[in-house]
mmCIF file of C-alpha atoms and ligand atoms in Angstrom:
data_model
loop_
_atom_site.group_PDB
_atom_site.id
_atom_site.type_symbol
_atom_site.label_atom_id
_atom_site.label_comp_id
_atom_site.label_asym_id
_atom_site.label_seq_id
_atom_site.Cartn_x
_atom_site.Cartn_y
_atom_site.Cartn_z
ATOM 1 C CA UNK A 1 -25.636 -92.030 13.098
ATOM 2 C CA UNK A 2 -26.792 -94.100 10.121
ATOM 3 C CA UNK A 3 -29.814 -96.397 10.269
ATOM 4 C CA UNK A 4 -27.565 -99.414 9.972
ATOM 5 C CA UNK A 5 -25.444 -98.356 12.944
ATOM 6 C CA UNK A 6 -28.553 -97.778 15.086
ATOM 7 C CA UNK A 7 -29.855 -101.203 14.156
ATOM 8 C CA UNK A 8 -26.498 -102.804 14.975
ATOM 9 C CA UNK A 9 -26.512 -101.183 18.387
ATOM 10 C CA UNK A 10 -29.982 -102.486 19.189
ATOM 11 C CA UNK A 11 -28.980 -106.009 18.165
ATOM 12 C CA UNK A 12 -26.151 -105.969 20.679
ATOM 13 C CA UNK A 13 -22.752 -107.562 20.453
ATOM 14 C CA UNK A 14 -21.377 -109.362 17.452
ATOM 15 C CA UNK A 15 -20.591 -112.954 18.351
ATOM 16 C CA UNK A 16 -17.008 -114.032 17.731
ATOM 17 C CA UNK A 17 -17.376 -117.510 16.283
ATOM 18 C CA UNK A 18 -14.534 -119.488 17.840
ATOM 19 C CA UNK A 19 -15.678 -122.696 16.200
ATOM 20 C CA UNK A 20 -15.419 -121.198 12.705
ATOM 21 C CA UNK A 21 -12.093 -119.481 13.429
ATOM 22 C CA UNK A 22 -10.684 -122.707 14.860
ATOM 23 C CA UNK A 23 -11.820 -124.659 11.786
ATOM 24 C CA UNK A 24 -9.986 -122.159 9.563
ATOM 25 C CA UNK A 25 -6.857 -122.471 11.684
ATOM 26 C CA UNK A 26 -7.029 -126.282 11.672
ATOM 27 C CA UNK A 27 -7.275 -126.262 7.857
ATOM 28 C CA UNK A 28 -4.140 -124.087 7.665
ATOM 29 C CA UNK A 29 -2.353 -126.426 10.094
ATOM 30 C CA UNK A 30 -3.357 -129.495 8.069
ATOM 31 C CA UNK A 31 -1.769 -127.873 4.992
ATOM 32 C CA UNK A 32 1.503 -127.332 6.892
ATOM 33 C CA UNK A 33 1.413 -130.934 8.072
ATOM 34 C CA UNK A 34 1.057 -132.099 4.449
ATOM 35 C CA UNK A 35 4.142 -130.069 3.505
ATOM 36 C CA UNK A 36 6.100 -131.417 6.479
ATOM 37 C CA UNK A 37 5.272 -134.986 5.493
ATOM 38 C CA UNK A 38 5.594 -134.534 1.715
ATOM 39 C CA UNK A 39 8.702 -132.344 1.532
ATOM 40 C CA UNK A 40 10.563 -133.217 4.728
ATOM 41 C CA UNK A 41 9.356 -136.698 5.748
ATOM 42 C CA UNK A 42 8.429 -135.339 9.168
ATOM 43 C CA UNK A 43 5.136 -136.581 10.640
ATOM 44 C CA UNK A 44 4.310 -134.373 13.648
ATOM 45 C CA UNK A 45 3.499 -136.445 16.735
ATOM 46 C CA UNK A 46 1.646 -135.403 19.888
ATOM 47 C CA UNK A 47 1.631 -137.459 23.096
ATOM 48 C CA UNK A 48 -1.374 -136.861 25.338
ATOM 49 C CA UNK A 49 -1.139 -138.155 28.888
ATOM 50 C CA UNK A 50 -4.209 -138.494 31.074
ATOM 51 C CA UNK A 51 -3.974 -139.647 34.675
ATOM 52 C CA UNK A 52 -7.273 -140.801 36.166
ATOM 53 C CA UNK A 53 -10.778 -140.356 34.824
ATOM 54 C CA UNK A 54 -11.818 -136.785 35.575
ATOM 55 C CA UNK A 55 -14.893 -136.532 33.304
ATOM 56 C CA UNK A 56 -14.030 -133.093 31.881
ATOM 57 C CA UNK A 57 -10.430 -134.173 31.224
ATOM 58 C CA UNK A 58 -11.601 -137.353 29.452
ATOM 59 C CA UNK A 59 -13.676 -135.198 27.061
ATOM 60 C CA UNK A 60 -10.847 -132.671 26.496
ATOM 61 C CA UNK A 61 -8.304 -135.396 25.777
ATOM 62 C CA UNK A 62 -10.636 -137.174 23.375
ATOM 63 C CA UNK A 63 -11.296 -133.887 21.527
ATOM 64 C CA UNK A 64 -7.560 -133.163 21.311
ATOM 65 C CA UNK A 65 -6.884 -136.618 19.883
ATOM 66 C CA UNK A 66 -9.654 -136.331 17.274
ATOM 67 C CA UNK A 67 -8.507 -132.861 16.199
ATOM 68 C CA UNK A 68 -4.908 -134.079 15.867
ATOM 69 C CA UNK A 69 -5.978 -136.973 13.635
ATOM 70 C CA UNK A 70 -8.098 -134.663 11.451
ATOM 71 C CA UNK A 71 -5.077 -132.377 10.912
ATOM 72 C CA UNK A 72 -2.846 -135.330 9.963
ATOM 73 C CA UNK A 73 -0.931 -135.237 13.271
ATOM 74 C CA UNK A 74 -0.116 -138.583 14.848
ATOM 75 C CA UNK A 75 -1.270 -138.832 18.435
ATOM 76 C CA UNK A 76 -0.033 -141.149 21.145
ATOM 77 C CA UNK A 77 -2.429 -141.608 24.015
ATOM 78 C CA UNK A 78 -1.452 -142.674 27.530
ATOM 79 C CA UNK A 79 -4.252 -143.348 30.006
ATOM 80 C CA UNK A 80 -2.808 -143.979 33.452
ATOM 81 C CA UNK A 81 -4.805 -145.024 36.509
ATOM 82 C CA UNK A 82 -5.815 -142.519 39.197
ATOM 83 C CA UNK A 83 -3.350 -144.076 41.693
ATOM 84 C CA UNK A 84 -0.297 -143.640 39.407
ATOM 85 C CA UNK A 85 2.717 -142.505 41.436
ATOM 86 C CA UNK A 86 4.668 -139.368 40.611
ATOM 87 C CA UNK A 87 7.727 -141.496 39.780
ATOM 88 C CA UNK A 88 5.777 -143.580 37.273
ATOM 89 C CA UNK A 89 4.501 -140.449 35.540
ATOM 90 C CA UNK A 90 7.966 -138.855 35.518
ATOM 91 C CA UNK A 91 9.418 -142.035 33.943
ATOM 92 C CA UNK A 92 6.809 -141.892 31.163
ATOM 93 C CA UNK A 93 7.550 -138.195 30.528
ATOM 94 C CA UNK A 94 11.300 -138.943 30.358
ATOM 95 C CA UNK A 95 10.677 -141.752 27.851
ATOM 96 C CA UNK A 96 8.541 -139.406 25.715
ATOM 97 C CA UNK A 97 11.277 -136.743 25.921
ATOM 98 C CA UNK A 98 13.644 -139.211 24.228
ATOM 99 C CA UNK A 99 11.137 -140.510 21.655
ATOM 100 C CA UNK A 100 12.001 -139.048 18.215
ATOM 101 C CA UNK A 101 8.468 -139.459 16.805
ATOM 102 C CA UNK A 102 6.964 -137.433 19.639
ATOM 103 C CA UNK A 103 7.334 -133.686 19.040
ATOM 104 C CA UNK A 104 4.799 -132.498 21.592
ATOM 105 C CA UNK A 105 3.933 -133.721 25.095
ATOM 106 C CA UNK A 106 0.766 -132.708 26.901
ATOM 107 C CA UNK A 107 0.022 -133.892 30.423
ATOM 108 C CA UNK A 108 -3.631 -133.105 31.061
ATOM 109 C CA UNK A 109 -4.267 -131.085 34.229
ATOM 110 C CA UNK A 110 -5.410 -131.309 36.962
ATOM 111 C CA UNK A 111 -3.352 -134.257 38.222
ATOM 112 C CA UNK A 112 -4.289 -136.486 41.183
ATOM 113 C CA UNK A 113 -3.265 -135.212 44.637
ATOM 114 C CA UNK A 114 -0.247 -137.530 45.047
ATOM 115 C CA UNK A 115 1.457 -135.893 42.020
ATOM 116 C CA UNK A 116 3.062 -132.463 42.106
ATOM 117 C CA UNK A 117 2.127 -130.605 38.922
ATOM 118 C CA UNK A 118 5.177 -128.361 38.868
ATOM 119 C CA UNK A 119 7.563 -131.316 39.182
ATOM 120 C CA UNK A 120 5.894 -132.979 36.205
ATOM 121 C CA UNK A 121 5.778 -129.822 34.100
ATOM 122 C CA UNK A 122 9.472 -129.080 34.634
ATOM 123 C CA UNK A 123 10.382 -132.635 33.587
ATOM 124 C CA UNK A 124 8.882 -132.157 30.113
ATOM 125 C CA UNK A 125 11.543 -131.230 27.529
ATOM 126 C CA UNK A 126 10.874 -127.472 26.971
ATOM 127 C CA UNK A 127 11.194 -128.064 23.193
ATOM 128 C CA UNK A 128 8.257 -130.525 23.410
ATOM 129 C CA UNK A 129 6.215 -128.518 25.921
ATOM 130 C CA UNK A 130 3.261 -127.736 23.612
ATOM 131 C CA UNK A 131 1.265 -126.484 26.614
ATOM 132 C CA UNK A 132 3.892 -123.769 27.207
ATOM 133 C CA UNK A 133 3.821 -124.405 30.953
ATOM 134 C CA UNK A 134 7.490 -125.320 31.559
ATOM 135 C CA UNK A 135 9.262 -122.583 33.551
ATOM 136 C CA UNK A 136 11.680 -122.092 30.650
ATOM 137 C CA UNK A 137 8.814 -121.328 28.265
ATOM 138 C CA UNK A 138 7.153 -119.078 30.847
ATOM 139 C CA UNK A 139 10.461 -117.206 31.181
ATOM 140 C CA UNK A 140 10.765 -116.948 27.405
ATOM 141 C CA UNK A 141 7.253 -115.484 27.163
ATOM 142 C CA UNK A 142 8.080 -112.933 29.886
ATOM 143 C CA UNK A 143 11.362 -112.018 28.164
ATOM 144 C CA UNK A 144 9.926 -111.788 24.648
ATOM 145 C CA UNK A 145 12.078 -114.703 23.432
ATOM 146 C CA UNK A 146 10.790 -117.393 21.056
ATOM 147 C CA UNK A 147 9.377 -120.422 22.872
ATOM 148 C CA UNK A 148 6.139 -122.326 23.170
ATOM 149 C CA UNK A 149 3.165 -120.279 24.393
ATOM 150 C CA UNK A 150 0.151 -121.701 26.300
ATOM 151 C CA UNK A 151 -2.694 -122.642 23.962
ATOM 152 C CA UNK A 152 -5.717 -120.936 25.549
ATOM 153 C CA UNK A 153 -3.970 -117.531 25.735
ATOM 154 C CA UNK A 154 -2.825 -117.918 22.095
ATOM 155 C CA UNK A 155 -6.430 -118.677 21.161
ATOM 156 C CA UNK A 156 -7.691 -115.607 23.066
ATOM 157 C CA UNK A 157 -5.337 -113.316 21.140
ATOM 158 C CA UNK A 158 -6.406 -114.859 17.816
ATOM 159 C CA UNK A 159 -10.074 -114.337 18.744
ATOM 160 C CA UNK A 160 -9.439 -110.691 19.670
ATOM 161 C CA UNK A 161 -7.377 -110.034 16.524
ATOM 162 C CA UNK A 162 -10.093 -111.550 14.347
ATOM 163 C CA UNK A 163 -12.172 -108.441 15.135
ATOM 164 C CA UNK A 164 -9.484 -105.835 15.930
ATOM 165 C CA UNK A 165 -6.115 -106.074 14.164
ATOM 166 C CA UNK A 166 -4.262 -103.345 16.048
ATOM 167 C CA UNK A 167 -4.448 -103.554 19.834
ATOM 168 C CA UNK A 168 -1.876 -100.841 20.512
ATOM 169 C CA UNK A 169 -2.897 -98.526 23.353
ATOM 170 C CA UNK A 170 -6.089 -100.390 24.208
ATOM 171 C CA UNK A 171 -6.807 -101.086 27.861
ATOM 172 C CA UNK A 172 -6.999 -104.843 28.387
ATOM 173 C CA UNK A 173 -8.360 -106.129 31.680
ATOM 174 C CA UNK A 174 -7.736 -109.773 32.554
ATOM 175 C CA UNK A 175 -9.863 -111.287 35.311
ATOM 176 C CA UNK A 176 -8.026 -114.297 36.775
ATOM 177 C CA UNK A 177 -4.352 -114.913 37.483
ATOM 178 C CA UNK A 178 -3.842 -118.608 36.728
ATOM 179 C CA UNK A 179 -0.643 -119.936 35.172
ATOM 180 C CA UNK A 180 -2.717 -121.596 32.445
ATOM 181 C CA UNK A 181 -4.604 -118.486 31.281
ATOM 182 C CA UNK A 182 -4.582 -115.242 33.300
ATOM 183 C CA UNK A 183 -0.851 -114.593 33.604
ATOM 184 C CA UNK A 184 0.205 -115.715 30.099
ATOM 185 C CA UNK A 185 -2.687 -113.931 28.337
ATOM 186 C CA UNK A 186 -1.691 -110.725 30.159
ATOM 187 C CA UNK A 187 1.864 -111.133 28.796
ATOM 188 C CA UNK A 188 0.581 -111.642 25.253
ATOM 189 C CA UNK A 189 -1.648 -108.558 25.507
ATOM 190 C CA UNK A 190 1.371 -106.603 26.730
ATOM 191 C CA UNK A 191 3.289 -107.865 23.694
ATOM 192 C CA UNK A 192 0.443 -106.419 21.570
ATOM 193 C CA UNK A 193 1.088 -103.019 23.223
ATOM 194 C CA UNK A 194 -2.037 -103.018 25.368
ATOM 195 C CA UNK A 195 -2.145 -101.364 28.758
ATOM 196 C CA UNK A 196 -2.851 -104.401 30.919
ATOM 197 C CA UNK A 197 -4.590 -104.687 34.281
ATOM 198 C CA UNK A 198 -4.906 -108.042 36.044
ATOM 199 C CA UNK A 199 -7.785 -108.468 38.521
ATOM 200 C CA UNK A 200 -8.362 -111.465 40.797
ATOM 201 C CA UNK A 201 -10.334 -112.714 43.778
ATOM 202 C CA UNK A 202 -8.704 -110.178 46.139
ATOM 203 C CA UNK A 203 -9.270 -107.143 43.893
ATOM 204 C CA UNK A 204 -11.711 -104.703 45.549
ATOM 205 C CA UNK A 205 -14.441 -103.121 43.419
ATOM 206 C CA UNK A 206 -13.540 -105.289 40.472
ATOM 207 C CA UNK A 207 -16.426 -104.026 38.290
ATOM 208 C CA UNK A 208 -15.078 -100.464 38.470
ATOM 209 C CA UNK A 209 -11.936 -101.796 36.749
ATOM 210 C CA UNK A 210 -13.584 -104.136 34.237
ATOM 211 C CA UNK A 211 -15.791 -101.212 33.148
ATOM 212 C CA UNK A 212 -12.643 -99.468 31.892
ATOM 213 C CA UNK A 213 -11.682 -102.344 29.602
ATOM 214 C CA UNK A 214 -11.604 -102.065 25.821
ATOM 215 C CA UNK A 215 -10.693 -105.757 25.910
ATOM 216 C CA UNK A 216 -11.968 -107.941 28.749
ATOM 217 C CA UNK A 217 -10.640 -111.495 29.164
ATOM 218 C CA UNK A 218 -12.306 -113.525 31.894
ATOM 219 C CA UNK A 219 -10.839 -116.793 33.209
ATOM 220 C CA UNK A 220 -11.939 -117.444 36.775
ATOM 221 C CA UNK A 221 -14.260 -120.467 36.730
ATOM 222 C CA UNK A 222 -17.269 -118.703 38.294
ATOM 223 C CA UNK A 223 -20.564 -119.125 36.505
ATOM 224 C CA UNK A 224 -21.935 -115.855 35.004
ATOM 225 C CA UNK A 225 -19.787 -113.676 37.293
ATOM 226 C CA UNK A 226 -19.416 -110.794 34.852
ATOM 227 C CA UNK A 227 -22.673 -108.853 34.550
ATOM 228 C CA UNK A 228 -23.852 -106.300 32.004
ATOM 229 C CA UNK A 229 -22.910 -103.320 34.189
ATOM 230 C CA UNK A 230 -19.323 -104.619 34.524
ATOM 231 C CA UNK A 231 -18.671 -103.975 30.833
ATOM 232 C CA UNK A 232 -17.862 -100.849 28.831
ATOM 233 C CA UNK A 233 -20.221 -100.399 25.856
ATOM 234 C CA UNK A 234 -18.546 -101.701 22.685
ATOM 235 C CA UNK A 235 -15.848 -103.727 24.496
ATOM 236 C CA UNK A 236 -14.380 -106.987 23.179
ATOM 237 C CA UNK A 237 -15.254 -109.693 25.729
ATOM 238 C CA UNK A 238 -13.486 -113.069 25.731
ATOM 239 C CA UNK A 239 -15.033 -115.651 28.052
ATOM 240 C CA UNK A 240 -12.633 -118.481 28.912
ATOM 241 C CA UNK A 241 -14.849 -120.012 31.615
ATOM 242 C CA UNK A 242 -16.487 -123.396 31.125
ATOM 243 C CA UNK A 243 -18.839 -124.143 34.019
ATOM 244 C CA UNK A 244 -21.257 -127.022 34.186
ATOM 245 C CA UNK A 245 -24.687 -125.967 35.464
ATOM 246 C CA UNK A 246 -26.887 -128.059 37.761
ATOM 247 C CA UNK A 247 -29.069 -128.778 34.703
ATOM 248 C CA UNK A 248 -26.044 -130.208 32.873
ATOM 249 C CA UNK A 249 -25.497 -127.323 30.442
ATOM 250 C CA UNK A 250 -22.303 -125.324 29.921
ATOM 251 C CA UNK A 251 -22.016 -121.621 30.793
ATOM 252 C CA UNK A 252 -19.140 -119.218 30.873
ATOM 253 C CA UNK A 253 -17.824 -116.795 33.489
ATOM 254 C CA UNK A 254 -19.698 -114.038 31.665
ATOM 255 C CA UNK A 255 -23.451 -113.569 31.893
ATOM 256 C CA UNK A 256 -23.929 -113.830 28.137
ATOM 257 C CA UNK A 257 -27.543 -112.563 28.016
ATOM 258 C CA UNK A 258 -26.686 -109.385 29.927
ATOM 259 C CA UNK A 259 -23.217 -108.691 28.525
ATOM 260 C CA UNK A 260 -24.145 -109.309 24.884
ATOM 261 C CA UNK A 261 -26.494 -106.299 25.154
ATOM 262 C CA UNK A 262 -23.573 -104.018 26.102
ATOM 263 C CA UNK A 263 -20.363 -105.390 24.536
ATOM 264 C CA UNK A 264 -19.282 -104.788 20.936
ATOM 265 C CA UNK A 265 -18.009 -108.355 20.522
ATOM 266 C CA UNK A 266 -18.390 -111.433 22.683
ATOM 267 C CA UNK A 267 -17.338 -115.088 22.556
ATOM 268 C CA UNK A 268 -20.012 -117.700 23.296
ATOM 269 C CA UNK A 269 -19.647 -120.698 25.634
ATOM 270 C CA UNK A 270 -19.393 -123.262 24.201
ATOM 271 C CA UNK A 271 -17.977 -122.346 20.794
ATOM 272 C CA UNK A 272 -15.585 -119.538 21.721
ATOM 273 C CA UNK A 273 -12.259 -120.010 23.463
ATOM 274 C CA UNK A 274 -12.558 -123.831 23.755
ATOM 275 C CA UNK A 275 -12.185 -124.783 20.084
ATOM 276 C CA UNK A 276 -9.359 -122.247 19.686
ATOM 277 C CA UNK A 277 -7.377 -123.881 22.513
ATOM 278 C CA UNK A 278 -7.351 -127.185 20.648
ATOM 279 C CA UNK A 279 -6.444 -125.572 17.311
ATOM 280 C CA UNK A 280 -3.542 -123.738 18.979
ATOM 281 C CA UNK A 281 -2.330 -126.998 20.531
ATOM 282 C CA UNK A 282 -2.080 -128.451 17.015
ATOM 283 C CA UNK A 283 -0.295 -125.288 15.876
ATOM 284 C CA UNK A 284 2.209 -125.615 18.731
ATOM 285 C CA UNK A 285 2.820 -129.261 17.795
ATOM 286 C CA UNK A 286 3.676 -128.244 14.225
ATOM 287 C CA UNK A 287 5.939 -125.447 15.490
ATOM 288 C CA UNK A 288 7.696 -127.911 17.843
ATOM 289 C CA UNK A 289 8.113 -130.487 15.048
ATOM 290 C CA UNK A 290 9.654 -127.834 12.754
ATOM 291 C CA UNK A 291 12.098 -126.605 15.397
ATOM 292 C CA UNK A 292 13.164 -130.138 16.338
ATOM 293 C CA UNK A 293 13.952 -130.790 12.669
ATOM 294 C CA UNK A 294 15.624 -127.413 12.118
ATOM 295 C CA UNK A 295 12.967 -126.377 9.599
ATOM 296 C CA UNK A 296 11.577 -122.883 9.144
ATOM 297 C CA UNK A 297 8.708 -122.375 11.553
ATOM 298 C CA UNK A 298 5.587 -121.390 9.609
ATOM 299 C CA UNK A 299 3.381 -118.513 10.631
ATOM 300 C CA UNK A 300 0.097 -120.297 11.224
ATOM 301 C CA UNK A 301 -3.203 -118.461 11.123
HETATM 302 N N1 GUN B 401 -6.660 -128.655 31.709
HETATM 303 C C1 GUN B 401 -7.493 -127.656 31.341
HETATM 304 N N2 GUN B 401 -6.950 -126.935 30.353
HETATM 305 C C2 GUN B 401 -5.745 -127.473 30.096
HETATM 306 C C3 GUN B 401 -4.720 -127.164 29.150
HETATM 307 O O1 GUN B 401 -4.779 -126.225 28.363
HETATM 308 N N3 GUN B 401 -3.632 -127.973 29.200
HETATM 309 C C4 GUN B 401 -3.530 -129.001 30.076
HETATM 310 N N4 GUN B 401 -2.413 -129.729 30.043
HETATM 311 N N5 GUN B 401 -4.459 -129.311 30.942
HETATM 312 C C5 GUN B 401 -5.571 -128.549 30.941
#
């Protein structure tokens, strides 16, 4: 082994800079938006709907709106009160479905208790479903058909491919089985020819499985759950968790200090999966705007 390699090993994992990768992606998206406006007179529009004042959601929605503006995408913001009825929200979604200037609709989750998430999600026009959560888009992802793919999973794949182009034959372990991240990211990894294992809260001896992973994606919402001895040396570790600590800081689902000594590559929290989710939302909005105007869909990224 060369001196350089030995030194690299001692320094631990290489950090995958999600902030930098997202900035690159947003620049590419902004260029596509310029072409859409200049050559086709299409100004991509994204409607962001927030019900209530969940503090985390308020921050996410504000970040999404700012990023859209910076990429030249028009955003339409709807802030509805916490006590909004399901019918009122469905009426707004139906109006946005008909609105020609709106190419993407995002209803921020979670929704207040009186509103059924699935009913709302299936009311969004699948062509405008930039979150990729409509059952039609989920079915398309499962079937390998073109559709709109959830943003966080898209971001995870881009982060992984920024350090490893060919994922064929690698063992990917996904911890978490949510509709927003776990299940769709597993589908995307399958599409990349990985062997995929999904673990969740009922999986016994979970660390014996995560230790087999060449690629480990963690999305459970449990502060520092994944420890150093859960990880195979050299693995690519993507931490989707964002947990607020008692001291007010943000930490992931992965114990960064421990795991960064073992993994080959690791995403930080914040600055990993989060910025990529927003960039992919903008990408999905451009894709949706192109399809709705029967224009060639660009390959972004
Ligand atoms: N809440 C947390 N993440 C997301 C997301 O990606 N989309 C929506 N709509 N709500 C969220």
